[in-house]
């Protein structure tokens, strides 16, 4: 097979360790097949699914069910986290045996029926997970602070999309990051902060790293690309947890998180919902009922390459955070995240000069494609995606077979 690779760049396969593939149980939003179709088209060779499905992935049986569904239909390689709740602390060793990539705790409320464990239970979970050698990641927002502001704003009759964002203030994120770092310092657990949205939270991660805590962190293209003004322009479409922050927090996320190297991983938080759930027909109404989250698998490589094109980020620094480091953080390296010579390599070919505007979200491959990146213009795009030596997508068209993707074995 010969590519016209004129001007193109070969990079190790892009690894996205934060997607909501929605299967089992929420297939009306997305499933393994559609999520990994979007991944392949977007230049992503490995994805990791979040456990807020139905049933939630809180037992060895549910994890095995999720893996079976993935083996049956995925286009690219995959893994999954298992959730820790108040109910399943004793099951942690058995869940570990079933082979998840790592563990996840949702602090505070988010999408799905996963109530947060108490602080005592989190400490106990850290002790148990430490024994498995795996890492524990957090949805890092303090739910009590959010509940307080949400109730107060509702009582005051505030109903703008921006009010929703402000009801989840930066302090809720920073406090949760600091508390989990303190717990990890005490227990010796390896921890991770998913979807860090603010410079303040990145600074908290930096202080933890300085103290010698094994804390790693992720951010997403949307926190680097947008400021909260997008809530005023696009309303509920841009609603996400944690929310998109003001320019000052966004700029400090760049400086502390990216320039100073505190953020280890880029991932999407790809979170498909139906247009009705996102209230696309009424983007500035019904704010408190609109759901949070949007897709990202096909805009993450273009967004990051646009930062490279702007001179905001070196190409090597992008590749490190979007392939090598995520694979290392989650124990998949060098199986994933490296450019290996041979016929079974994962790699992505990108054209850093290709200009592309996402004119219509229906160009995307997910089941539901609402995203605030609709209408945005990019410089740079994936032109071929290769998983274990097989071309799975070319020029945005998926050419591989459903079911080719396989679980990444981490034990
Ligand atoms: C996610 C979802 O829809 O599952 N939504 C979101 O706003 N980020 C949940 C999550 O990542 O916490
Ligand atoms: Zn989350
Ligand atoms: Zn998420």
Short mmCIF file of C-alpha atoms and ligand atoms in Angstrom, two decimals:
data_model
loop_
_atom_site.label_atom_id
_atom_site.label_comp_id
_atom_site.label_asym_id
_atom_site.label_seq_id
_atom_site.Cartn_x
_atom_site.Cartn_y
_atom_site.Cartn_z
CA UNK A 1 0.00 0.00 0.00
CA UNK A 2 1.45 3.37 -0.99
CA UNK A 3 0.41 6.64 0.59
CA UNK A 4 0.94 9.99 -0.99
CA UNK A 5 2.52 11.25 2.22
CA UNK A 6 3.80 14.50 0.75
CA UNK A 7 4.04 16.92 3.65
CA UNK A 8 2.46 14.42 6.02
CA UNK A 9 3.87 13.38 9.40
CA UNK A 10 3.92 9.91 10.89
CA UNK A 11 3.24 9.81 14.63
CA UNK A 12 2.58 6.99 17.10
CA UNK A 13 -1.12 6.06 17.28
CA UNK A 14 -3.11 8.65 19.21
CA UNK A 15 -4.35 7.34 22.59
CA UNK A 16 -7.57 8.80 24.09
CA UNK A 17 -7.95 7.65 27.70
CA UNK A 18 -11.29 9.38 28.35
CA UNK A 19 -14.30 8.55 26.21
CA UNK A 20 -17.90 7.68 27.08
CA UNK A 21 -18.66 4.84 24.64
CA UNK A 22 -22.06 4.39 26.40
CA UNK A 23 -22.26 0.60 25.92
CA UNK A 24 -23.67 -1.37 27.70
CA UNK A 25 -27.09 0.16 28.21
CA UNK A 26 -27.04 3.65 26.71
CA UNK A 27 -26.79 2.62 23.04
CA UNK A 28 -29.35 5.25 22.06
CA UNK A 29 -26.51 7.77 22.63
CA UNK A 30 -23.48 5.81 21.32
CA UNK A 31 -22.04 2.29 21.30
CA UNK A 32 -18.63 0.67 20.92
CA UNK A 33 -19.04 0.45 17.14
CA UNK A 34 -19.99 4.10 16.59
CA UNK A 35 -17.51 5.49 19.14
CA UNK A 36 -14.59 3.56 17.67
CA UNK A 37 -15.72 4.44 14.13
CA UNK A 38 -15.37 8.09 15.16
CA UNK A 39 -12.01 7.30 16.78
CA UNK A 40 -10.67 5.67 13.60
CA UNK A 41 -11.88 8.55 11.44
CA UNK A 42 -10.29 11.03 13.85
CA UNK A 43 -6.85 9.39 13.94
CA UNK A 44 -7.22 7.67 17.33
CA UNK A 45 -5.92 4.09 17.62
CA UNK A 46 -6.72 3.34 21.28
CA UNK A 47 -9.67 4.49 23.41
CA UNK A 48 -10.60 3.93 27.05
CA UNK A 49 -14.27 3.85 28.03
CA UNK A 50 -15.69 5.41 31.18
CA UNK A 51 -17.77 3.27 33.56
CA UNK A 52 -20.94 5.45 33.86
CA UNK A 53 -22.94 3.09 31.66
CA UNK A 54 -26.10 1.09 32.50
CA UNK A 55 -25.28 -1.09 34.35
CA UNK A 56 -22.33 0.86 35.75
CA UNK A 57 -19.01 -0.99 35.48
CA UNK A 58 -18.71 -1.82 39.19
CA UNK A 59 -18.20 -5.61 39.15
CA UNK A 60 -16.10 -8.21 37.29
CA UNK A 61 -19.24 -9.39 35.45
CA UNK A 62 -20.16 -5.94 34.19
CA UNK A 63 -16.58 -5.27 33.12
CA UNK A 64 -16.51 -8.58 31.23
CA UNK A 65 -19.79 -7.65 29.54
CA UNK A 66 -18.31 -4.34 28.43
CA UNK A 67 -15.20 -6.08 27.09
CA UNK A 68 -17.29 -8.69 25.22
CA UNK A 69 -19.32 -5.97 23.52
CA UNK A 70 -16.12 -4.18 22.53
CA UNK A 71 -14.53 -7.35 21.11
CA UNK A 72 -17.66 -7.87 19.00
CA UNK A 73 -17.75 -4.46 17.37
CA UNK A 74 -14.79 -2.13 17.95
CA UNK A 75 -12.79 -0.67 15.05
CA UNK A 76 -9.77 0.32 17.16
CA UNK A 77 -8.18 -1.09 20.31
CA UNK A 78 -9.85 -0.33 23.61
CA UNK A 79 -9.90 -0.60 27.37
CA UNK A 80 -12.19 0.42 30.24
CA UNK A 81 -12.09 1.79 33.76
CA UNK A 82 -14.04 0.22 36.62
CA UNK A 83 -15.92 2.50 39.00
CA UNK A 84 -15.51 2.51 42.79
CA UNK A 85 -18.62 3.29 44.84
CA UNK A 86 -19.72 2.87 48.47
CA UNK A 87 -20.98 -0.58 47.51
CA UNK A 88 -18.02 -2.37 45.93
CA UNK A 89 -14.85 -1.72 47.99
CA UNK A 90 -14.48 -5.45 48.81
CA UNK A 91 -14.71 -6.32 45.11
CA UNK A 92 -11.62 -4.30 44.10
CA UNK A 93 -9.26 -7.34 43.93
CA UNK A 94 -11.80 -9.35 41.89
CA UNK A 95 -12.43 -6.44 39.54
CA UNK A 96 -8.67 -6.06 39.14
CA UNK A 97 -8.46 -9.74 38.08
CA UNK A 98 -10.93 -9.02 35.27
CA UNK A 99 -8.33 -6.65 33.77
CA UNK A 100 -9.50 -3.01 33.77
CA UNK A 101 -7.02 -0.33 32.77
CA UNK A 102 -7.57 1.44 36.09
CA UNK A 103 -10.21 2.64 38.53
CA UNK A 104 -12.44 5.70 38.64
CA UNK A 105 -14.28 7.62 41.34
CA UNK A 106 -16.89 10.28 40.53
CA UNK A 107 -16.67 12.99 43.19
CA UNK A 108 -19.92 14.91 43.21
CA UNK A 109 -22.72 14.66 40.71
CA UNK A 110 -22.25 14.01 37.02
CA UNK A 111 -24.04 12.16 34.24
CA UNK A 112 -25.25 8.72 35.35
CA UNK A 113 -26.24 7.03 38.57
CA UNK A 114 -22.90 6.91 40.40
CA UNK A 115 -23.14 8.51 43.86
CA UNK A 116 -19.74 9.52 45.28
CA UNK A 117 -18.20 7.47 48.08
CA UNK A 118 -17.46 9.16 51.43
CA UNK A 119 -13.97 10.46 52.21
CA UNK A 120 -13.37 7.45 54.48
CA UNK A 121 -14.41 5.08 51.71
CA UNK A 122 -12.11 6.86 49.25
CA UNK A 123 -9.16 6.42 51.64
CA UNK A 124 -9.99 2.72 51.91
CA UNK A 125 -10.37 2.44 48.13
CA UNK A 126 -6.92 4.01 47.71
CA UNK A 127 -5.37 1.45 50.07
CA UNK A 128 -6.97 -1.43 48.20
CA UNK A 129 -6.15 -0.08 44.74
CA UNK A 130 -2.53 0.57 45.78
CA UNK A 131 -2.21 -3.22 46.25
CA UNK A 132 -3.30 -3.84 42.65
CA UNK A 133 -0.56 -1.57 41.26
CA UNK A 134 -3.18 0.28 39.21
CA UNK A 135 -4.07 3.97 39.17
CA UNK A 136 -7.24 5.64 40.51
CA UNK A 137 -8.63 8.55 38.48
CA UNK A 138 -11.17 11.13 39.61
CA UNK A 139 -13.99 13.21 38.26
CA UNK A 140 -12.45 15.99 40.33
CA UNK A 141 -15.30 18.26 41.47
CA UNK A 142 -16.57 18.72 45.05
CA UNK A 143 -20.29 17.91 44.78
CA UNK A 144 -21.32 19.66 48.01
CA UNK A 145 -20.01 23.00 46.76
CA UNK A 146 -21.78 22.49 43.41
CA UNK A 147 -25.07 21.47 45.07
CA UNK A 148 -24.93 24.60 47.24
CA UNK A 149 -24.48 27.00 44.31
CA UNK A 150 -26.96 25.13 42.12
CA UNK A 151 -29.71 25.42 44.76
CA UNK A 152 -28.89 29.07 45.40
CA UNK A 153 -28.86 30.02 41.70
CA UNK A 154 -32.15 28.17 41.10
CA UNK A 155 -33.76 29.97 44.07
CA UNK A 156 -32.57 33.28 42.61
CA UNK A 157 -34.25 32.39 39.30
CA UNK A 158 -30.99 32.44 37.35
CA UNK A 159 -31.40 30.45 34.14
CA UNK A 160 -28.69 31.40 31.65
CA UNK A 161 -26.29 28.71 30.36
CA UNK A 162 -23.46 30.76 31.91
CA UNK A 163 -25.16 30.40 35.32
CA UNK A 164 -24.84 26.67 35.03
CA UNK A 165 -21.13 27.07 34.48
CA UNK A 166 -20.77 29.40 37.43
CA UNK A 167 -22.69 26.97 39.65
CA UNK A 168 -19.69 24.64 39.29
CA UNK A 169 -16.98 27.10 40.40
CA UNK A 170 -13.23 26.62 40.10
CA UNK A 171 -12.96 26.23 43.89
CA UNK A 172 -15.04 23.02 43.66
CA UNK A 173 -12.42 21.60 41.30
CA UNK A 174 -9.35 22.93 43.13
CA UNK A 175 -10.57 21.71 46.52
CA UNK A 176 -11.27 18.20 45.20
CA UNK A 177 -7.82 18.00 43.57
CA UNK A 178 -6.09 19.14 46.78
CA UNK A 179 -8.07 16.73 48.98
CA UNK A 180 -7.36 13.73 46.75
CA UNK A 181 -3.66 14.64 46.64
CA UNK A 182 -3.62 14.75 50.45
CA UNK A 183 -5.30 11.32 50.57
CA UNK A 184 -2.76 9.91 48.09
CA UNK A 185 0.10 11.37 50.14
CA UNK A 186 -1.29 9.47 53.12
CA UNK A 187 -2.01 6.15 51.37
CA UNK A 188 0.71 5.99 48.71
CA UNK A 189 -1.89 5.41 45.98
CA UNK A 190 -1.24 6.43 42.36
CA UNK A 191 -3.91 8.93 41.35
CA UNK A 192 -5.04 10.83 38.25
CA UNK A 193 -7.17 13.92 37.67
CA UNK A 194 -9.44 13.59 34.64
CA UNK A 195 -10.56 16.63 32.61
CA UNK A 196 -8.68 19.39 34.49
CA UNK A 197 -10.40 22.58 33.33
CA UNK A 198 -8.63 25.44 35.11
CA UNK A 199 -5.22 26.93 35.81
CA UNK A 200 -6.06 26.84 39.52
CA UNK A 201 -6.55 23.08 39.45
CA UNK A 202 -3.39 22.60 37.37
CA UNK A 203 -1.47 24.58 40.01
CA UNK A 204 -2.87 22.25 42.69
CA UNK A 205 -1.61 19.26 40.67
CA UNK A 206 1.81 20.94 40.37
CA UNK A 207 2.02 21.36 44.16
CA UNK A 208 1.17 17.67 44.58
CA UNK A 209 3.88 16.62 42.14
CA UNK A 210 6.37 18.86 43.99
CA UNK A 211 5.47 17.04 47.21
CA UNK A 212 6.35 13.72 45.58
CA UNK A 213 2.77 12.42 45.21
CA UNK A 214 2.26 10.14 42.18
CA UNK A 215 -0.47 12.35 40.69
CA UNK A 216 -0.98 12.64 36.94
CA UNK A 217 -3.44 14.86 35.10
CA UNK A 218 -5.41 15.25 31.89
CA UNK A 219 -7.01 18.13 30.08
CA UNK A 220 -9.14 18.27 26.95
CA UNK A 221 -8.99 20.29 23.74
CA UNK A 222 -12.16 22.19 24.70
CA UNK A 223 -10.63 23.69 27.87
CA UNK A 224 -7.62 24.86 25.82
CA UNK A 225 -9.64 26.13 22.82
CA UNK A 226 -12.68 27.92 24.27
CA UNK A 227 -13.38 30.38 27.07
CA UNK A 228 -16.69 30.66 28.89
CA UNK A 229 -17.80 33.13 26.21
CA UNK A 230 -18.77 30.01 24.24
CA UNK A 231 -21.65 29.58 26.74
CA UNK A 232 -22.96 33.00 25.69
CA UNK A 233 -22.54 32.14 21.96
CA UNK A 234 -23.64 28.51 21.81
CA UNK A 235 -25.58 28.07 25.06
CA UNK A 236 -26.36 24.56 26.27
CA UNK A 237 -24.48 22.95 23.38
CA UNK A 238 -21.25 23.89 25.20
CA UNK A 239 -22.46 22.72 28.59
CA UNK A 240 -19.95 20.29 30.13
CA UNK A 241 -18.71 19.17 33.55
CA UNK A 242 -16.39 20.69 34.67
CA UNK A 243 -17.46 23.83 32.78
CA UNK A 244 -15.39 25.79 30.28
CA UNK A 245 -13.63 28.55 32.28
CA UNK A 246 -12.92 32.25 31.87
CA UNK A 247 -9.94 33.52 29.85
CA UNK A 248 -7.71 33.99 32.88
CA UNK A 249 -8.15 30.37 34.05
CA UNK A 250 -7.81 29.08 30.47
CA UNK A 251 -4.58 31.02 29.93
CA UNK A 252 -3.11 29.74 33.20
CA UNK A 253 -4.11 26.20 32.21
CA UNK A 254 -1.91 26.72 29.14
CA UNK A 255 0.98 28.22 31.11
CA UNK A 256 1.03 25.91 34.13
CA UNK A 257 -0.55 22.83 32.58
CA UNK A 258 1.02 22.75 29.14
CA UNK A 259 4.07 25.05 29.08
CA UNK A 260 5.34 23.94 32.53
CA UNK A 261 4.49 20.30 31.77
CA UNK A 262 2.07 19.62 34.65
CA UNK A 263 -0.63 18.09 32.43
CA UNK A 264 0.42 14.60 31.33
CA UNK A 265 -2.41 13.69 28.98
CA UNK A 266 -4.75 15.12 26.37
CA UNK A 267 -8.06 13.27 26.05
CA UNK A 268 -11.50 14.27 24.82
CA UNK A 269 -14.11 13.37 27.44
CA UNK A 270 -16.07 12.36 24.28
CA UNK A 271 -19.60 12.38 25.77
CA UNK A 272 -22.38 11.90 23.18
CA UNK A 273 -25.98 12.86 24.00
CA UNK A 274 -29.00 13.21 21.73
CA UNK A 275 -29.82 16.65 20.28
CA UNK A 276 -33.00 16.61 22.39
CA UNK A 277 -31.01 15.95 25.59
CA UNK A 278 -28.65 18.78 24.61
CA UNK A 279 -31.67 21.08 23.91
CA UNK A 280 -30.18 22.14 20.58
CA UNK A 281 -33.53 23.59 19.50
CA UNK A 282 -33.56 25.88 22.54
CA UNK A 283 -29.90 26.44 23.38
CA UNK A 284 -30.56 29.31 25.79
CA UNK A 285 -33.62 27.91 27.56
CA UNK A 286 -34.22 25.15 30.12
CA UNK A 287 -30.67 25.54 31.35
CA UNK A 288 -30.99 23.42 34.47
CA UNK A 289 -32.49 20.52 32.48
CA UNK A 290 -29.95 20.45 29.64
CA UNK A 291 -27.42 17.63 29.86
CA UNK A 292 -23.62 18.07 30.05
CA UNK A 293 -21.06 16.69 27.62
CA UNK A 294 -20.41 16.59 23.86
CA UNK A 295 -18.43 14.57 21.32
CA UNK A 296 -14.75 15.13 20.54
CA UNK A 297 -13.07 12.13 18.91
CA UNK A 298 -12.98 13.67 15.43
CA UNK A 299 -11.94 17.19 16.48
CA UNK A 300 -9.19 16.40 19.00
CA UNK A 301 -6.38 15.84 16.48
CA UNK A 302 -7.40 18.86 14.36
CA UNK A 303 -7.63 21.08 17.47
CA UNK A 304 -4.23 20.04 18.79
CA UNK A 305 -2.61 20.34 15.33
CA UNK A 306 -4.10 23.84 15.06
CA UNK A 307 -2.26 24.77 18.27
CA UNK A 308 0.92 23.36 16.69
CA UNK A 309 0.25 25.41 13.55
CA UNK A 310 -0.23 28.55 15.70
CA UNK A 311 3.19 27.96 17.27
CA UNK A 312 1.46 27.48 20.67
CA UNK A 313 2.71 23.89 21.06
CA UNK A 314 5.66 21.94 19.63
CA UNK A 315 4.72 18.88 17.57
CA UNK A 316 6.76 16.61 19.89
CA UNK A 317 4.98 18.02 22.95
CA UNK A 318 1.61 17.29 21.35
CA UNK A 319 2.61 13.69 20.54
CA UNK A 320 3.99 13.17 24.03
CA UNK A 321 0.72 14.23 25.66
CA UNK A 322 -1.63 12.56 23.19
CA UNK A 323 0.12 9.21 22.81
CA UNK A 324 3.28 8.43 24.80
CA UNK A 325 2.36 9.83 28.24
CA UNK A 326 -1.22 8.50 28.33
CA UNK A 327 0.11 5.03 27.47
CA UNK A 328 2.75 5.34 30.21
CA UNK A 329 0.39 6.75 32.84
CA UNK A 330 -2.08 3.90 32.36
CA UNK A 331 0.43 1.04 31.93
CA UNK A 332 0.01 0.43 28.18
CA UNK A 333 3.51 1.53 27.13
CA UNK A 334 5.31 0.49 24.91
CA UNK A 335 2.53 -1.74 23.52
CA UNK A 336 0.74 1.57 22.84
CA UNK A 337 2.19 5.09 22.65
CA UNK A 338 5.41 4.25 20.81
CA UNK A 339 6.44 4.01 17.17
CA UNK A 340 7.59 0.43 16.81
CA UNK A 341 9.18 -0.92 13.67
CA UNK A 342 7.31 -3.93 12.33
CA UNK A 343 4.13 -5.09 10.69
CA UNK A 344 1.93 -4.82 13.77
CA UNK A 345 2.52 -1.17 14.64
CA UNK A 346 -0.07 1.46 15.59
CA UNK A 347 0.44 4.81 13.93
CA UNK A 348 -1.41 7.86 12.70
CA UNK A 349 -0.48 9.89 9.63
CA UNK A 350 -1.42 13.55 9.93
CA UNK A 351 -1.38 16.35 7.40
CA UNK A 352 -0.42 19.38 9.52
CA UNK A 353 -1.38 21.81 6.75
CA UNK A 354 -4.81 20.47 5.82
CA UNK A 355 -7.43 23.17 6.42
CA UNK A 356 -10.83 21.96 7.54
CA UNK A 357 -14.01 23.54 8.84
CA UNK A 358 -16.57 21.38 10.61
CA UNK A 359 -19.48 22.89 8.69
CA UNK A 360 -22.10 20.40 9.81
CA UNK A 361 -21.90 18.03 12.76
CA UNK A 362 -23.56 15.30 10.66
CA UNK A 363 -20.19 14.88 8.88
CA UNK A 364 -19.02 13.12 12.05
CA UNK A 365 -19.34 9.38 12.65
CA UNK A 366 -20.86 9.17 16.15
CA UNK A 367 -24.53 8.30 16.67
CA UNK A 368 -25.07 11.76 18.15
CA UNK A 369 -22.71 14.52 17.14
CA UNK A 370 -23.60 17.70 19.05
CA UNK A 371 -20.41 19.67 19.76
CA UNK A 372 -19.44 23.32 20.26
CA UNK A 373 -16.67 22.67 17.71
CA UNK A 374 -19.36 22.72 14.97
CA UNK A 375 -18.51 25.75 12.82
CA UNK A 376 -14.87 25.91 14.02
CA UNK A 377 -11.94 25.89 11.56
CA UNK A 378 -8.78 23.86 11.97
CA UNK A 379 -5.34 23.52 10.40
CA UNK A 380 -4.25 19.87 10.53
CA UNK A 381 -6.08 16.55 10.35
CA UNK A 382 -5.45 12.81 10.44
CA UNK A 383 -5.25 11.30 6.94
CA UNK A 384 -4.65 7.65 7.90
CA UNK A 385 -5.15 5.57 11.04
CA UNK A 386 -3.32 2.25 11.37
CA UNK A 387 -4.03 -0.24 14.16
CA UNK A 388 -1.67 -3.23 14.48
CA UNK A 389 -0.61 -2.90 10.86
CA UNK A 390 -4.13 -2.60 9.42
CA UNK A 391 -5.46 0.63 7.90
CA UNK A 392 -8.71 1.35 9.74
CA UNK A 393 -9.39 4.80 8.26
CA UNK A 394 -8.15 6.84 5.33
CA UNK A 395 -8.96 10.47 4.58
CA UNK A 396 -11.72 10.46 7.16
CA UNK A 397 -13.42 7.34 5.75
CA UNK A 398 -13.54 4.25 7.93
CA UNK A 399 -12.17 1.33 5.89
CA UNK A 400 -11.54 -1.26 8.62
CA UNK A 401 -13.91 -3.88 9.98
CA UNK A 402 -16.13 -3.66 13.03
CA UNK A 403 -14.77 -6.26 15.48
CA UNK A 404 -11.12 -5.84 14.46
CA UNK A 405 -10.37 -3.76 17.57
CA UNK A 406 -9.31 -5.71 20.62
CA UNK A 407 -8.87 -5.12 24.35
CA UNK A 408 -5.43 -3.89 25.37
CA UNK A 409 -4.08 -6.47 27.81
CA UNK A 410 -2.44 -4.73 30.76
CA UNK A 411 -1.72 -7.67 33.09
C1 LIG B 1 -19.92 13.15 30.99
C2 LIG B 1 -21.01 12.23 30.42
O1 LIG B 1 -21.86 12.70 29.67
O2 LIG B 1 -21.00 11.02 30.71
N1 LIG B 1 -20.35 14.51 30.84
C3 LIG B 1 -19.59 15.61 31.01
O3 LIG B 1 -20.15 16.71 31.03
N2 LIG B 1 -18.28 15.55 31.16
C4 LIG B 1 -19.68 12.79 32.42
C5 LIG B 1 -18.31 13.14 32.97
O4 LIG B 1 -17.28 13.09 32.28
O5 LIG B 1 -18.24 13.43 34.17
ZN1 LIG B 2 -16.21 13.55 34.63
ZN1 LIG B 3 -16.06 12.10 31.17
#
